[in-house]
Short mmCIF file of C-alpha atoms and ligand atoms in Angstrom, two decimals:
data_model
loop_
_atom_site.label_atom_id
_atom_site.label_comp_id
_atom_site.label_asym_id
_atom_site.label_seq_id
_atom_site.Cartn_x
_atom_site.Cartn_y
_atom_site.Cartn_z
CA UNK A 1 0.12 0.01 -0.12
CA UNK A 2 1.43 3.38 -0.94
CA UNK A 3 1.73 6.20 1.38
CA UNK A 4 -1.01 8.20 -0.52
CA UNK A 5 -3.60 5.91 0.31
CA UNK A 6 -2.27 5.25 4.32
CA UNK A 7 -2.18 8.86 4.82
CA UNK A 8 -5.28 10.06 6.97
CA UNK A 9 -6.41 13.11 4.95
CA UNK A 10 -8.53 15.96 5.88
CA UNK A 11 -10.33 18.62 3.53
CA UNK A 12 -11.11 21.90 4.61
CA UNK A 13 -12.22 23.83 1.24
CA UNK A 14 -14.45 22.15 -1.30
CA UNK A 15 -17.67 23.56 -2.79
CA UNK A 16 -20.51 20.59 -2.41
CA UNK A 17 -22.13 21.70 -5.72
CA UNK A 18 -18.51 21.89 -7.31
CA UNK A 19 -17.64 18.48 -6.04
CA UNK A 20 -20.86 16.92 -8.23
CA UNK A 21 -19.36 13.87 -10.05
CA UNK A 22 -20.48 14.09 -13.89
CA UNK A 23 -22.45 10.94 -13.63
CA UNK A 24 -24.72 11.81 -10.41
CA UNK A 25 -25.57 15.37 -12.57
CA UNK A 26 -26.24 13.21 -15.79
CA UNK A 27 -28.31 10.80 -13.90
CA UNK A 28 -30.39 13.78 -12.44
CA UNK A 29 -30.52 15.58 -15.42
CA UNK A 30 -31.78 12.62 -17.47
CA UNK A 31 -34.53 12.63 -14.47
CA UNK A 32 -35.59 16.15 -14.65
CA UNK A 33 -35.64 16.73 -18.51
CA UNK A 34 -32.33 19.42 -18.14
CA UNK A 35 -30.14 19.42 -21.19
CA UNK A 36 -26.74 19.30 -19.82
CA UNK A 37 -25.07 18.63 -23.12
CA UNK A 38 -23.27 22.17 -23.45
CA UNK A 39 -21.43 21.65 -19.88
CA UNK A 40 -20.97 17.91 -20.05
CA UNK A 41 -19.12 15.83 -22.85
CA UNK A 42 -19.99 12.30 -23.91
CA UNK A 43 -16.80 11.20 -21.72
CA UNK A 44 -18.26 12.50 -18.85
CA UNK A 45 -16.05 15.31 -18.09
CA UNK A 46 -17.33 19.10 -17.58
CA UNK A 47 -16.59 21.21 -20.29
CA UNK A 48 -15.17 24.53 -19.63
CA UNK A 49 -11.99 26.85 -20.75
CA UNK A 50 -12.01 29.92 -18.68
CA UNK A 51 -13.14 31.16 -15.30
CA UNK A 52 -16.21 32.68 -16.81
CA UNK A 53 -17.55 29.20 -18.90
CA UNK A 54 -16.19 27.15 -15.51
CA UNK A 55 -18.77 29.40 -13.51
CA UNK A 56 -21.41 28.53 -16.26
CA UNK A 57 -20.95 24.85 -16.37
CA UNK A 58 -21.05 25.17 -12.59
CA UNK A 59 -24.23 26.59 -12.34
CA UNK A 60 -25.74 24.24 -14.99
CA UNK A 61 -24.42 21.37 -13.30
CA UNK A 62 -25.67 22.74 -9.87
CA UNK A 63 -29.13 23.49 -11.40
CA UNK A 64 -29.98 19.81 -11.76
CA UNK A 65 -30.08 19.30 -7.54
CA UNK A 66 -33.37 20.71 -6.46
CA UNK A 67 -34.77 18.47 -3.56
CA UNK A 68 -33.66 17.77 0.21
CA UNK A 69 -33.13 14.14 -1.23
CA UNK A 70 -30.61 15.30 -4.29
CA UNK A 71 -28.31 17.05 -2.04
CA UNK A 72 -28.36 14.02 0.42
CA UNK A 73 -27.32 12.10 -2.32
CA UNK A 74 -24.57 14.52 -3.42
CA UNK A 75 -23.34 14.85 0.04
CA UNK A 76 -23.44 11.18 0.81
CA UNK A 77 -21.46 10.63 -2.64
CA UNK A 78 -19.01 13.09 -2.20
CA UNK A 79 -18.15 12.19 1.65
CA UNK A 80 -17.68 8.49 0.67
CA UNK A 81 -15.30 9.02 -2.30
CA UNK A 82 -13.47 11.41 0.17
CA UNK A 83 -13.44 8.55 2.74
CA UNK A 84 -12.32 6.09 0.23
CA UNK A 85 -9.32 8.38 -0.25
CA UNK A 86 -8.28 7.86 3.56
CA UNK A 87 -9.70 11.43 4.64
CA UNK A 88 -10.88 11.39 8.39
CA UNK A 89 -12.73 14.53 8.24
CA UNK A 90 -14.16 17.36 5.66
CA UNK A 91 -15.84 20.50 5.36
CA UNK A 92 -17.94 21.56 2.64
CA UNK A 93 -18.72 25.13 1.52
CA UNK A 94 -22.63 25.37 1.02
CA UNK A 95 -24.36 27.94 -0.82
CA UNK A 96 -27.45 29.07 0.19
CA UNK A 97 -28.08 31.36 -2.72
CA UNK A 98 -27.72 28.29 -5.08
CA UNK A 99 -30.33 26.40 -2.81
CA UNK A 100 -32.63 29.69 -3.40
CA UNK A 101 -32.21 29.42 -7.12
CA UNK A 102 -33.23 25.50 -6.86
CA UNK A 103 -36.21 26.68 -4.99
CA UNK A 104 -35.28 25.46 -1.64
CA UNK A 105 -35.55 26.81 1.71
CA UNK A 106 -32.13 27.10 3.50
CA UNK A 107 -33.42 24.83 5.98
CA UNK A 108 -34.41 21.93 3.64
CA UNK A 109 -30.91 22.57 1.99
CA UNK A 110 -28.91 22.17 5.04
CA UNK A 111 -31.35 19.13 6.41
CA UNK A 112 -30.81 17.38 3.19
CA UNK A 113 -26.83 17.88 3.36
CA UNK A 114 -26.60 16.69 6.65
CA UNK A 115 -28.89 13.66 5.87
CA UNK A 116 -26.22 12.94 3.31
CA UNK A 117 -23.29 13.56 5.66
CA UNK A 118 -24.57 11.25 8.31
CA UNK A 119 -25.35 8.61 6.07
CA UNK A 120 -21.43 8.42 4.91
CA UNK A 121 -20.45 8.22 8.16
CA UNK A 122 -22.35 5.48 9.37
CA UNK A 123 -20.47 3.26 7.00
CA UNK A 124 -17.18 5.01 6.87
CA UNK A 125 -16.81 6.92 10.25
CA UNK A 126 -16.07 10.22 8.29
CA UNK A 127 -16.80 13.46 10.17
CA UNK A 128 -18.42 16.22 8.08
CA UNK A 129 -19.02 19.68 8.64
CA UNK A 130 -20.46 22.67 6.52
CA UNK A 131 -19.50 26.25 5.92
CA UNK A 132 -22.41 28.36 4.75
CA UNK A 133 -20.79 30.90 1.99
CA UNK A 134 -22.05 34.27 0.94
CA UNK A 135 -21.12 35.42 -2.76
CA UNK A 136 -18.83 38.24 -2.76
CA UNK A 137 -19.96 39.87 -6.13
CA UNK A 138 -23.67 39.65 -5.11
CA UNK A 139 -22.73 42.27 -2.72
CA UNK A 140 -22.63 43.28 1.10
CA UNK A 141 -26.51 42.76 1.56
CA UNK A 142 -26.76 39.58 0.13
CA UNK A 143 -23.91 38.41 2.05
CA UNK A 144 -25.44 39.60 5.40
CA UNK A 145 -28.82 38.19 4.44
CA UNK A 146 -27.00 34.71 4.16
CA UNK A 147 -25.41 35.34 7.55
CA UNK A 148 -28.43 36.12 9.24
CA UNK A 149 -30.61 32.89 7.93
CA UNK A 150 -27.40 30.91 9.10
CA UNK A 151 -27.45 32.25 12.58
CA UNK A 152 -31.16 32.19 12.85
CA UNK A 153 -31.54 28.57 11.75
CA UNK A 154 -28.67 26.83 13.79
CA UNK A 155 -27.45 23.35 12.70
CA UNK A 156 -24.91 21.31 14.45
CA UNK A 157 -23.14 20.54 11.11
CA UNK A 158 -23.11 23.99 9.96
CA UNK A 159 -20.17 25.26 11.85
CA UNK A 160 -18.51 27.82 9.52
CA UNK A 161 -18.97 30.93 7.20
CA UNK A 162 -16.98 32.04 4.41
CA UNK A 163 -16.87 34.36 1.46
CA UNK A 164 -16.37 33.17 -1.87
CA UNK A 165 -17.21 34.36 -5.60
CA UNK A 166 -15.21 36.82 -7.33
CA UNK A 167 -12.06 38.06 -5.27
CA UNK A 168 -12.05 41.27 -7.34
CA UNK A 169 -15.44 42.35 -6.84
CA UNK A 170 -15.94 44.53 -3.51
CA UNK A 171 -13.58 45.65 -0.89
CA UNK A 172 -13.56 43.37 2.05
CA UNK A 173 -14.22 46.23 4.35
CA UNK A 174 -17.91 45.81 3.16
CA UNK A 175 -18.50 42.56 4.34
CA UNK A 176 -16.79 43.44 7.70
CA UNK A 177 -20.21 43.46 9.36
CA UNK A 178 -21.45 40.02 8.18
CA UNK A 179 -18.07 38.32 9.64
CA UNK A 180 -18.68 40.23 12.63
CA UNK A 181 -22.12 38.84 12.79
CA UNK A 182 -20.87 35.29 12.14
CA UNK A 183 -18.10 35.58 14.46
CA UNK A 184 -20.31 37.00 17.34
CA UNK A 185 -22.97 33.47 16.68
CA UNK A 186 -19.88 31.17 17.37
CA UNK A 187 -19.01 30.21 13.61
CA UNK A 188 -15.86 29.64 12.38
CA UNK A 189 -14.81 32.19 9.55
CA UNK A 190 -12.95 31.78 6.38
CA UNK A 191 -12.62 33.76 3.05
CA UNK A 192 -11.28 33.50 -0.48
CA UNK A 193 -8.36 35.79 -0.77
CA UNK A 194 -4.88 35.64 -2.87
CA UNK A 195 -5.95 33.41 -5.82
CA UNK A 196 -6.95 35.80 -8.45
CA UNK A 197 -5.91 38.59 -6.05
CA UNK A 198 -2.36 39.62 -4.95
CA UNK A 199 -1.02 40.43 -1.56
CA UNK A 200 -3.07 43.33 -0.86
CA UNK A 201 -6.15 41.16 -1.28
CA UNK A 202 -5.18 38.93 1.31
CA UNK A 203 -4.12 41.66 3.86
CA UNK A 204 -7.66 43.58 3.34
CA UNK A 205 -9.40 39.97 4.26
CA UNK A 206 -7.07 39.93 7.26
CA UNK A 207 -7.78 43.53 8.47
CA UNK A 208 -11.40 43.80 7.74
CA UNK A 209 -12.64 40.22 8.27
CA UNK A 210 -10.51 39.02 10.96
CA UNK A 211 -10.12 35.81 9.89
CA UNK A 212 -7.62 32.91 10.91
CA UNK A 213 -8.15 30.83 7.70
CA UNK A 214 -7.84 31.93 4.22
CA UNK A 215 -9.24 30.29 1.09
CA UNK A 216 -6.16 29.54 -1.25
CA UNK A 217 -4.16 32.68 0.18
CA UNK A 218 -1.19 31.60 -1.76
CA UNK A 219 -0.11 34.77 -3.74
CA UNK A 220 0.66 36.21 -0.03
CA UNK A 221 3.97 34.63 -1.45
CA UNK A 222 4.65 37.99 -3.69
CA UNK A 223 5.01 40.20 -0.12
CA UNK A 224 7.88 38.80 2.00
CA UNK A 225 6.25 40.84 4.90
CA UNK A 226 3.04 39.14 4.40
CA UNK A 227 4.57 35.82 4.44
CA UNK A 228 5.99 36.58 8.02
CA UNK A 229 2.61 38.15 9.08
CA UNK A 230 0.99 34.59 8.21
CA UNK A 231 3.73 32.76 9.90
CA UNK A 232 3.53 35.21 13.18
CA UNK A 233 -0.28 35.33 13.37
CA UNK A 234 -0.78 31.32 12.34
CA UNK A 235 -3.02 32.02 9.56
CA UNK A 236 -3.99 28.88 8.14
CA UNK A 237 -4.31 28.77 4.37
CA UNK A 238 -6.21 26.11 2.36
CA UNK A 239 -4.41 25.57 -0.51
CA UNK A 240 -5.97 24.24 -3.70
CA UNK A 241 -3.00 23.78 -6.08
CA UNK A 242 -4.71 21.68 -8.60
CA UNK A 243 -7.30 24.08 -9.27
CA UNK A 244 -4.74 26.97 -9.33
CA UNK A 245 -3.19 24.80 -12.04
CA UNK A 246 -6.42 24.21 -13.69
CA UNK A 247 -7.64 28.18 -13.69
CA UNK A 248 -4.07 29.30 -14.43
CA UNK A 249 -2.87 31.04 -11.51
CA UNK A 250 0.53 28.76 -11.86
CA UNK A 251 1.27 26.96 -14.87
CA UNK A 252 2.83 24.02 -13.36
CA UNK A 253 2.86 22.31 -9.96
CA UNK A 254 6.53 23.05 -9.90
CA UNK A 255 5.99 26.76 -9.61
CA UNK A 256 3.58 26.77 -7.11
CA UNK A 257 4.01 28.27 -3.99
CA UNK A 258 2.86 25.66 -1.69
CA UNK A 259 6.35 24.05 -0.70
CA UNK A 260 7.72 27.23 -0.28
CA UNK A 261 5.32 28.75 2.00
CA UNK A 262 5.64 25.67 4.01
CA UNK A 263 9.24 26.26 4.06
CA UNK A 264 8.78 29.47 5.29
CA UNK A 265 6.83 28.33 8.04
CA UNK A 266 3.11 29.11 6.87
CA UNK A 267 0.26 26.69 7.97
CA UNK A 268 -0.90 24.98 4.85
CA UNK A 269 -3.34 22.66 4.00
CA UNK A 270 -4.11 20.61 1.05
CA UNK A 271 -7.77 21.12 -0.28
CA UNK A 272 -9.50 19.87 -3.87
CA UNK A 273 -11.91 22.84 -4.43
CA UNK A 274 -13.83 22.13 -7.15
CA UNK A 275 -12.59 18.20 -7.71
CA UNK A 276 -14.28 16.60 -10.96
CA UNK A 277 -14.18 20.05 -12.77
CA UNK A 278 -10.19 20.56 -12.38
CA UNK A 279 -9.64 16.68 -12.85
CA UNK A 280 -8.53 16.64 -9.05
CA UNK A 281 -9.58 14.53 -5.99
CA UNK A 282 -8.24 15.41 -2.14
CA UNK A 283 -5.92 12.15 -2.70
CA UNK A 284 -4.30 13.50 -6.02
CA UNK A 285 -3.43 16.85 -4.41
CA UNK A 286 -1.74 14.73 -1.43
CA UNK A 287 0.19 12.83 -4.15
CA UNK A 288 1.20 14.91 -6.66
CA UNK A 289 2.52 17.62 -4.42
CA UNK A 290 4.26 14.78 -2.43
CA UNK A 291 6.11 13.48 -5.51
CA UNK A 292 6.74 16.84 -7.01
CA UNK A 293 8.38 18.19 -3.80
CA UNK A 294 9.73 14.81 -2.01
CA UNK A 295 7.30 15.10 1.04
CA UNK A 296 7.81 12.29 3.22
CA UNK A 297 4.75 10.49 5.04
CA UNK A 298 5.70 12.95 8.10
CA UNK A 299 5.31 15.71 5.96
CA UNK A 300 1.85 14.45 4.57
CA UNK A 301 0.84 14.00 8.23
CA UNK A 302 1.47 17.34 9.44
CA UNK A 303 -0.53 18.73 6.74
CA UNK A 304 -3.60 16.62 7.92
CA UNK A 305 -2.53 17.73 11.62
CA UNK A 306 -2.57 21.49 10.54
CA UNK A 307 -6.33 21.05 8.70
CA UNK A 308 -7.71 18.75 11.83
CA UNK A 309 -6.19 21.82 14.45
CA UNK A 310 -8.11 24.34 12.14
CA UNK A 311 -11.34 22.66 11.49
CA UNK A 312 -14.34 24.31 12.52
CA UNK A 313 -15.67 21.27 14.68
CA UNK A 314 -16.08 20.86 18.69
CA UNK A 315 -13.26 20.14 20.43
CA UNK A 316 -14.35 16.41 21.29
CA UNK A 317 -14.32 15.65 17.80
CA UNK A 318 -11.03 17.45 17.34
CA UNK A 319 -9.50 15.24 19.71
CA UNK A 320 -10.94 12.13 18.41
CA UNK A 321 -9.72 13.02 14.76
CA UNK A 322 -6.24 13.70 16.20
CA UNK A 323 -6.37 10.29 18.15
CA UNK A 324 -7.26 8.67 14.64
CA UNK A 325 -4.56 10.59 12.64
CA UNK A 326 -1.97 9.66 15.09
CA UNK A 327 -2.72 5.89 15.28
CA UNK A 328 -2.01 5.81 11.14
CA UNK A 329 1.87 6.11 12.52
CA UNK A 330 1.65 2.79 13.86
CA UNK A 331 0.44 1.13 10.54
CA UNK A 332 3.63 -0.10 8.72
CA UNK A 333 3.86 1.77 5.44
CA UNK A 334 5.18 0.78 1.93
ZN1 ZN B 1 -12.81 27.91 -3.23
#
């Protein structure tokens, strides 16, 4: 058995609609009479060529999920696949705006997803949590509405709040109030920054949103002082190398700063973002980074430990996960 399979893994950055396997989308599309041929080819691969067409493919694929049972199936499928790759924990971004577009209330959306997470856990012991996201380019009123909905309808598996969408749209100052509300309600917070935006975008997210975790954050590498700040403040980066390469942020994994950031002492985790759209999985992220940068078994264990320490879960769950992680050291590898 290879290291890639025996290292327990944890995912902190994956959009649930973006994790929809093409076969599942096709099956639901046929059932609902939705034409997805423009975004899904005959070989079961998503069709897109740039960020705009990626977002379009994403929205069309998401549109086939319409009932709590559809979302339960989506969550169960994703978490089972994650567990099959050795993951013991996963957090997914959920998008109340997508649920609304599908005609579902926030509560039924969350209950559907939670049912799927619980079903996967029963069989595989994988722990799952949800992070509700506001869409940055929809503006501050929309993002505040999402926070109010989340806080007003608490669910034990919805433990975080995040900001996604176009990083180049809207200054983080506009979302400071929404993040304050989320933090006061006890939710963990994270924001996408430092993917398409440079170091200024990362600094602004830290200043105005007061997050301890950043989605991507990798372009902080362009500013030495900022890298030092990430180290000093123990900010955790949800790094998604495969996504960055698929979307052209970097041309090749060799040139991706994940290893350099880690060497500088930044806390990094590995994640798949929108796996089937980017031809990746969490397991592939671990194995390709390990191969490219010559990481050891212990290096990979450290990455999972960082993820579990930064997870938006309760302390008893964190302790259990850390025990499970450490027990992997007893298993001979190779
Ligand atoms: Zn993302």
